[in-house]
Each structure stands twice: as structure tokens, then as C-alpha cells.
Amino acid sequence: MVLRNKKEIEEIRKRLLKHYPAAHTELIYHNLYELLVDVILSAQCTDKRVNQITPALFKKYPDIKTLAKANVDDVRELIKTCSFYNNKAKNLVAMAKMVMEKYNGKIPEDEKELVKLPGVGRKTAHVIMIEYFKKNLMAVDTHVFRVAHRLKLSDAKTREGTEKDLVEAFKTDLNDIHQALVLFGRYICKAKNPKCEECFLYDLCDSKDKKEIKKS
């Protein structure tokens, strides 16, 4: 449930888009294949870590075709500094094989087909659709979930419920707002020690995590 009125929601939208104009993912990629691999790896892992891992991975497996023929143990070794690397290695190779066998080597470009791929859930598919295809969708990761609740844009207990509330609240500009919320949550509205002194939404927040800022 959204606990904000329309005027407040529009003010939050305005400030987010002003502070993060043309925001985009911090994952480094050059094509859809690299983005898909990046996003699969980024689950419960930082973008910074993923960007450290992928150069060697993409050098050895530059496309779907080569990844589909990869040895899982070799992929595991290349991504071993990533969280849940065992499952992710299996999913990456299985994903590539499925793309080759079911989609003739072409990564599907719609959500219904993307979520059929190993390692790709709703959030992963939405991140890809938002970043690569600029679709008007919302994806809820840890940062977006936290910010949405602190700003009372949702009180849902699940990511799916939070996504529904954010879509209902903003309706448009969802792709840009998603990217802005991620960056805002990552660098300002952090889980621990939020930087309230830098927050451009401070006056609109009454979260229990809000710090009192002493005015000079």
C-alpha cells in the first residue's frame, strides 16, 4: 500500500529525476549478452565485484555460442569471487545452452521468454528490459525495497508487492525512477549509516532510520 499522496509522490519523482538524470546501471557491458551475464552474476553481489570478474570471463567466452560450450568448472573458477558462484556457473552455462537450442542463439527480448532462462527471475528480466530496452517497468532489489519503505512508497512485505506499489505510485518514468532509486539507495539512503546530511529527500522522510541533522 502506498502511504503517500499524489503531491508528495510527484515531488519525490521530480527530485529523483533531477538528481539522477539519464541514470543507468553501473554494470559494464557492451551488448545484450554481456548485460544478461552481468545481471545474473549481480544477484546478491555488488556491481563493483561483477565488473572485476567479467573481463576475464568475456575474454574467454565472448558470446552465447562459446559460453554454451563452456565447462562449468572453468566458469566456476572464473567467477569464484562472486557470491553463490557454484549455482551461478551452472546457470550461466545452462542459460547459454538454452538460448542456443531453443532460441537459435538469439537472446529473447521479452519478459515471458527471458524468465524461462536458468538464473533469470522476474527482477533480472526487468533489469534487462529497463536497462537495454528502456521499458516502462520497475525492478525491486535490496536498495529499491529499502528506499521504497523508508519513503513510505510501499508497506508491502515482498519485493513483488513493493514493485506493484511503486508502479501504482509513479506509473510513468519507471525505468528512470528504478535506476535513480538504486543509486540513491546505494550511495545515500544506505542500509547502515544513511547519509541523511546529503539527502535531497530529507524533508519528505520520517523513517525510523532517519538521523537528526544539526543545523549550524
CSV table of C-alpha atoms in Angstrom, one decimal:
chain,number,residue,atom,x,y,z
A,1,MET,CA,0.0,0.0,0.0
A,2,VAL,CA,1.3,3.5,-1.0
A,3,LEU,CA,1.2,5.8,2.0
A,4,ARG,CA,1.9,9.0,0.1
A,5,ASN,CA,-0.5,11.4,-1.6
A,6,LYS,CA,-0.1,12.4,-5.2
A,7,LYS,CA,1.6,15.7,-4.5
A,8,GLU,CA,4.3,14.0,-2.4
A,9,ILE,CA,4.8,11.3,-5.0
A,10,GLU,CA,5.3,13.8,-7.7
A,11,GLU,CA,7.8,15.8,-5.6
A,12,ILE,CA,9.7,12.6,-5.0
A,13,ARG,CA,9.7,11.8,-8.7
A,14,LYS,CA,10.8,15.3,-9.6
A,15,ARG,CA,13.8,15.2,-7.2
A,16,LEU,CA,14.9,11.7,-8.1
A,17,LEU,CA,14.9,12.5,-11.8
A,18,LYS,CA,16.7,15.9,-11.2
A,19,HIS,CA,19.5,14.3,-9.2
A,20,TYR,CA,19.9,11.3,-11.4
A,21,PRO,CA,19.3,12.4,-15.0
A,22,ALA,CA,19.7,9.7,-17.5
A,23,ALA,CA,20.7,7.2,-14.8
A,24,HIS,CA,21.8,3.8,-15.9
A,25,THR,CA,23.3,0.6,-14.4
A,26,GLU,CA,26.9,0.7,-13.1
A,27,LEU,CA,27.4,-2.8,-14.6
A,28,ILE,CA,29.8,-2.6,-17.5
A,29,TYR,CA,28.5,-4.2,-20.7
A,30,HIS,CA,28.7,-3.8,-24.5
A,31,ASN,CA,25.8,-5.9,-25.7
A,32,LEU,CA,22.8,-7.8,-24.6
A,33,TYR,CA,24.8,-11.0,-23.9
A,34,GLU,CA,27.2,-9.2,-21.6
A,35,LEU,CA,24.3,-7.4,-19.8
A,36,LEU,CA,22.5,-10.7,-19.2
A,37,VAL,CA,25.6,-12.4,-17.8
A,38,ASP,CA,26.3,-9.3,-15.6
A,39,VAL,CA,22.8,-9.2,-14.2
A,40,ILE,CA,22.8,-12.9,-13.4
A,41,LEU,CA,26.1,-12.5,-11.6
A,42,SER,CA,24.9,-9.4,-9.7
A,43,ALA,CA,22.3,-11.3,-7.7
A,44,GLN,CA,23.4,-10.7,-4.1
A,45,CYS,CA,26.7,-9.5,-5.3
A,46,THR,CA,27.9,-5.9,-5.8
A,47,ASP,CA,28.2,-4.3,-9.3
A,48,LYS,CA,31.8,-3.5,-8.5
A,49,ARG,CA,32.7,-7.1,-7.9
A,50,VAL,CA,30.9,-8.2,-11.1
A,51,ASN,CA,32.8,-5.6,-13.1
A,52,GLN,CA,36.1,-7.1,-11.7
A,53,ILE,CA,35.1,-10.6,-12.7
A,54,THR,CA,33.6,-10.2,-16.2
A,55,PRO,CA,36.7,-9.0,-18.2
A,56,ALA,CA,38.4,-12.4,-17.9
A,57,LEU,CA,35.0,-14.2,-18.4
A,58,PHE,CA,34.1,-12.3,-21.5
A,59,LYS,CA,37.6,-12.7,-22.9
A,60,LYS,CA,37.3,-16.5,-22.8
A,61,TYR,CA,33.6,-16.6,-23.5
A,62,PRO,CA,32.8,-13.6,-25.7
A,63,ASP,CA,29.3,-14.7,-26.8
A,64,ILE,CA,26.4,-17.1,-26.2
A,65,LYS,CA,27.9,-19.7,-28.5
A,66,THR,CA,31.2,-20.0,-26.7
A,67,LEU,CA,29.5,-19.9,-23.2
A,68,ALA,CA,27.2,-22.7,-24.3
A,69,LYS,CA,30.2,-25.0,-24.9
A,70,ALA,CA,32.0,-24.0,-21.7
A,71,ASN,CA,33.0,-26.3,-18.9
A,72,VAL,CA,31.1,-25.5,-15.8
A,73,ASP,CA,34.2,-26.0,-13.6
A,74,ASP,CA,36.1,-23.5,-15.8
A,75,VAL,CA,33.3,-20.9,-15.5
A,76,ARG,CA,33.2,-21.5,-11.8
A,77,GLU,CA,36.9,-20.8,-11.5
A,78,LEU,CA,36.5,-17.5,-13.4
A,79,ILE,CA,33.7,-16.3,-11.2
A,80,LYS,CA,34.7,-17.8,-7.8
A,81,THR,CA,35.0,-14.4,-6.1
A,82,CYS,CA,31.3,-13.9,-6.7
A,83,SER,CA,28.6,-14.9,-4.2
A,84,PHE,CA,26.9,-18.2,-5.0
A,85,TYR,CA,29.4,-18.9,-7.7
A,86,ASN,CA,28.6,-22.6,-7.9
A,87,ASN,CA,25.0,-22.1,-8.8
A,88,LYS,CA,25.7,-19.1,-11.0
A,89,ALA,CA,28.3,-21.1,-13.0
A,90,LYS,CA,25.8,-23.8,-13.7
A,91,ASN,CA,23.0,-21.3,-14.6
A,92,LEU,CA,25.3,-19.4,-16.9
A,93,VAL,CA,26.2,-22.4,-19.0
A,94,ALA,CA,22.6,-23.8,-18.9
A,95,MET,CA,21.3,-20.4,-19.9
A,96,ALA,CA,23.6,-20.2,-22.9
A,97,LYS,CA,22.8,-23.8,-24.0
A,98,MET,CA,19.0,-23.0,-23.8
A,99,VAL,CA,19.5,-19.8,-25.9
A,100,MET,CA,21.4,-21.8,-28.5
A,101,GLU,CA,18.9,-24.7,-28.5
A,102,LYS,CA,15.5,-23.1,-28.0
A,103,TYR,CA,16.1,-19.6,-29.4
A,104,ASN,CA,18.6,-20.3,-32.2
A,105,GLY,CA,21.3,-18.4,-30.4
A,106,LYS,CA,19.4,-15.2,-30.0
A,107,ILE,CA,18.7,-14.0,-26.5
A,108,PRO,CA,14.9,-13.4,-26.2
A,109,GLU,CA,13.8,-9.8,-25.9
A,110,ASP,CA,10.6,-10.1,-23.9
A,111,GLU,CA,10.0,-10.8,-20.3
A,112,LYS,CA,7.9,-14.0,-20.7
A,113,GLU,CA,10.7,-15.7,-22.6
A,114,LEU,CA,13.6,-14.3,-20.5
A,115,VAL,CA,12.3,-15.7,-17.3
A,116,LYS,CA,12.4,-19.2,-18.8
A,117,LEU,CA,16.2,-19.0,-18.9
A,118,PRO,CA,18.1,-20.6,-16.0
A,119,GLY,CA,19.2,-17.9,-13.5
A,120,VAL,CA,16.7,-15.3,-14.7
A,121,GLY,CA,13.8,-14.4,-12.5
A,122,ARG,CA,11.4,-11.6,-12.7
A,123,LYS,CA,13.7,-9.0,-11.2
A,124,THR,CA,16.6,-10.0,-13.5
A,125,ALA,CA,14.3,-9.8,-16.5
A,126,HIS,CA,13.0,-6.4,-15.6
A,127,VAL,CA,16.5,-5.0,-15.0
A,128,ILE,CA,17.4,-6.1,-18.5
A,129,MET,CA,14.2,-4.7,-20.0
A,130,ILE,CA,14.7,-1.5,-18.2
A,131,GLU,CA,18.4,-1.0,-19.0
A,132,TYR,CA,18.7,-2.4,-22.5
A,133,PHE,CA,15.2,-1.8,-23.9
A,134,LYS,CA,14.2,1.3,-21.8
A,135,LYS,CA,10.9,-0.3,-20.9
A,136,ASN,CA,8.5,1.3,-18.5
A,137,LEU,CA,9.0,-1.3,-15.8
A,138,MET,CA,10.1,-1.4,-12.2
A,139,ALA,CA,12.5,-3.8,-10.6
A,140,VAL,CA,13.0,-4.2,-6.9
A,141,ASP,CA,16.3,-5.1,-5.5
A,142,THR,CA,17.6,-4.6,-1.9
A,143,HIS,CA,18.2,-0.9,-2.4
A,144,VAL,CA,14.8,-0.2,-4.0
A,145,PHE,CA,13.0,-2.2,-1.4
A,146,ARG,CA,14.7,-0.3,1.4
A,147,VAL,CA,14.1,3.2,-0.1
A,148,ALA,CA,10.5,2.5,-1.0
A,149,HIS,CA,9.7,1.6,2.6
A,150,ARG,CA,11.7,4.4,4.2
A,151,LEU,CA,9.9,6.9,1.9
A,152,LYS,CA,6.5,5.2,2.6
A,153,LEU,CA,6.0,4.4,-1.1
A,154,SER,CA,5.1,0.9,0.0
A,155,ASP,CA,4.5,-1.1,3.1
A,156,ALA,CA,4.4,-4.5,1.2
A,157,LYS,CA,6.3,-7.4,2.8
A,158,THR,CA,7.6,-8.8,-0.5
A,159,ARG,CA,9.5,-7.4,-3.5
A,160,GLU,CA,6.6,-8.3,-5.8
A,161,GLY,CA,4.2,-6.3,-3.6
A,162,THR,CA,6.7,-3.4,-3.4
A,163,GLU,CA,7.0,-3.4,-7.2
A,164,LYS,CA,3.2,-3.2,-7.6
A,165,ASP,CA,3.1,-0.3,-5.2
A,166,LEU,CA,5.8,1.6,-7.0
A,167,VAL,CA,4.2,1.1,-10.4
A,168,GLU,CA,0.9,2.3,-8.9
A,169,ALA,CA,2.5,5.3,-7.4
A,170,PHE,CA,4.6,6.6,-10.3
A,171,LYS,CA,3.0,4.9,-13.4
A,172,THR,CA,5.4,6.6,-15.8
A,173,ASP,CA,9.2,7.1,-16.0
A,174,LEU,CA,9.5,3.8,-14.2
A,175,ASN,CA,12.8,2.8,-15.9
A,176,ASP,CA,14.5,6.1,-14.9
A,177,ILE,CA,13.0,6.1,-11.4
A,178,HIS,CA,14.2,2.5,-10.9
A,179,GLN,CA,17.8,3.5,-11.8
A,180,ALA,CA,17.6,6.6,-9.6
A,181,LEU,CA,16.3,4.6,-6.6
A,182,VAL,CA,19.1,2.1,-7.0
A,183,LEU,CA,21.8,4.8,-7.0
A,184,PHE,CA,20.0,6.7,-4.2
A,185,GLY,CA,19.9,3.6,-2.0
A,186,ARG,CA,23.4,2.5,-2.8
A,187,TYR,CA,25.1,5.8,-2.0
A,188,ILE,CA,22.9,8.0,0.1
A,189,CYS,CA,20.0,6.0,1.7
A,190,LYS,CA,22.3,3.2,2.7
A,191,ALA,CA,21.2,0.3,4.9
A,192,LYS,CA,23.7,1.2,7.6
A,193,ASN,CA,24.6,4.8,8.4
A,194,PRO,CA,22.4,6.5,5.7
A,195,LYS,CA,23.9,9.8,4.6
A,196,CYS,CA,21.0,11.9,5.8
A,197,GLU,CA,23.1,15.0,5.6
A,198,GLU,CA,23.4,14.6,1.9
A,199,CYS,CA,19.8,13.5,1.3
A,200,PHE,CA,17.7,15.6,-1.1
A,201,LEU,CA,14.6,13.9,0.1
A,202,TYR,CA,15.3,14.5,3.8
A,203,ASP,CA,12.2,16.7,4.4
A,204,LEU,CA,10.0,14.0,2.9
A,205,CYS,CA,11.3,11.2,5.1
A,206,ASP,CA,10.2,10.3,8.6
A,207,SER,CA,11.7,6.8,8.7
A,208,LYS,CA,12.8,5.4,12.0
A,209,ASP,CA,16.3,5.2,10.4
A,210,LYS,CA,16.4,9.0,9.8
A,211,LYS,CA,19.2,10.9,11.6
A,212,GLU,CA,18.7,14.3,13.1
A,213,ILE,CA,20.8,16.8,11.3
A,214,LYS,CA,22.2,19.6,13.4
A,215,LYS,CA,21.7,23.0,11.7
A,216,SER,CA,24.6,25.4,12.1
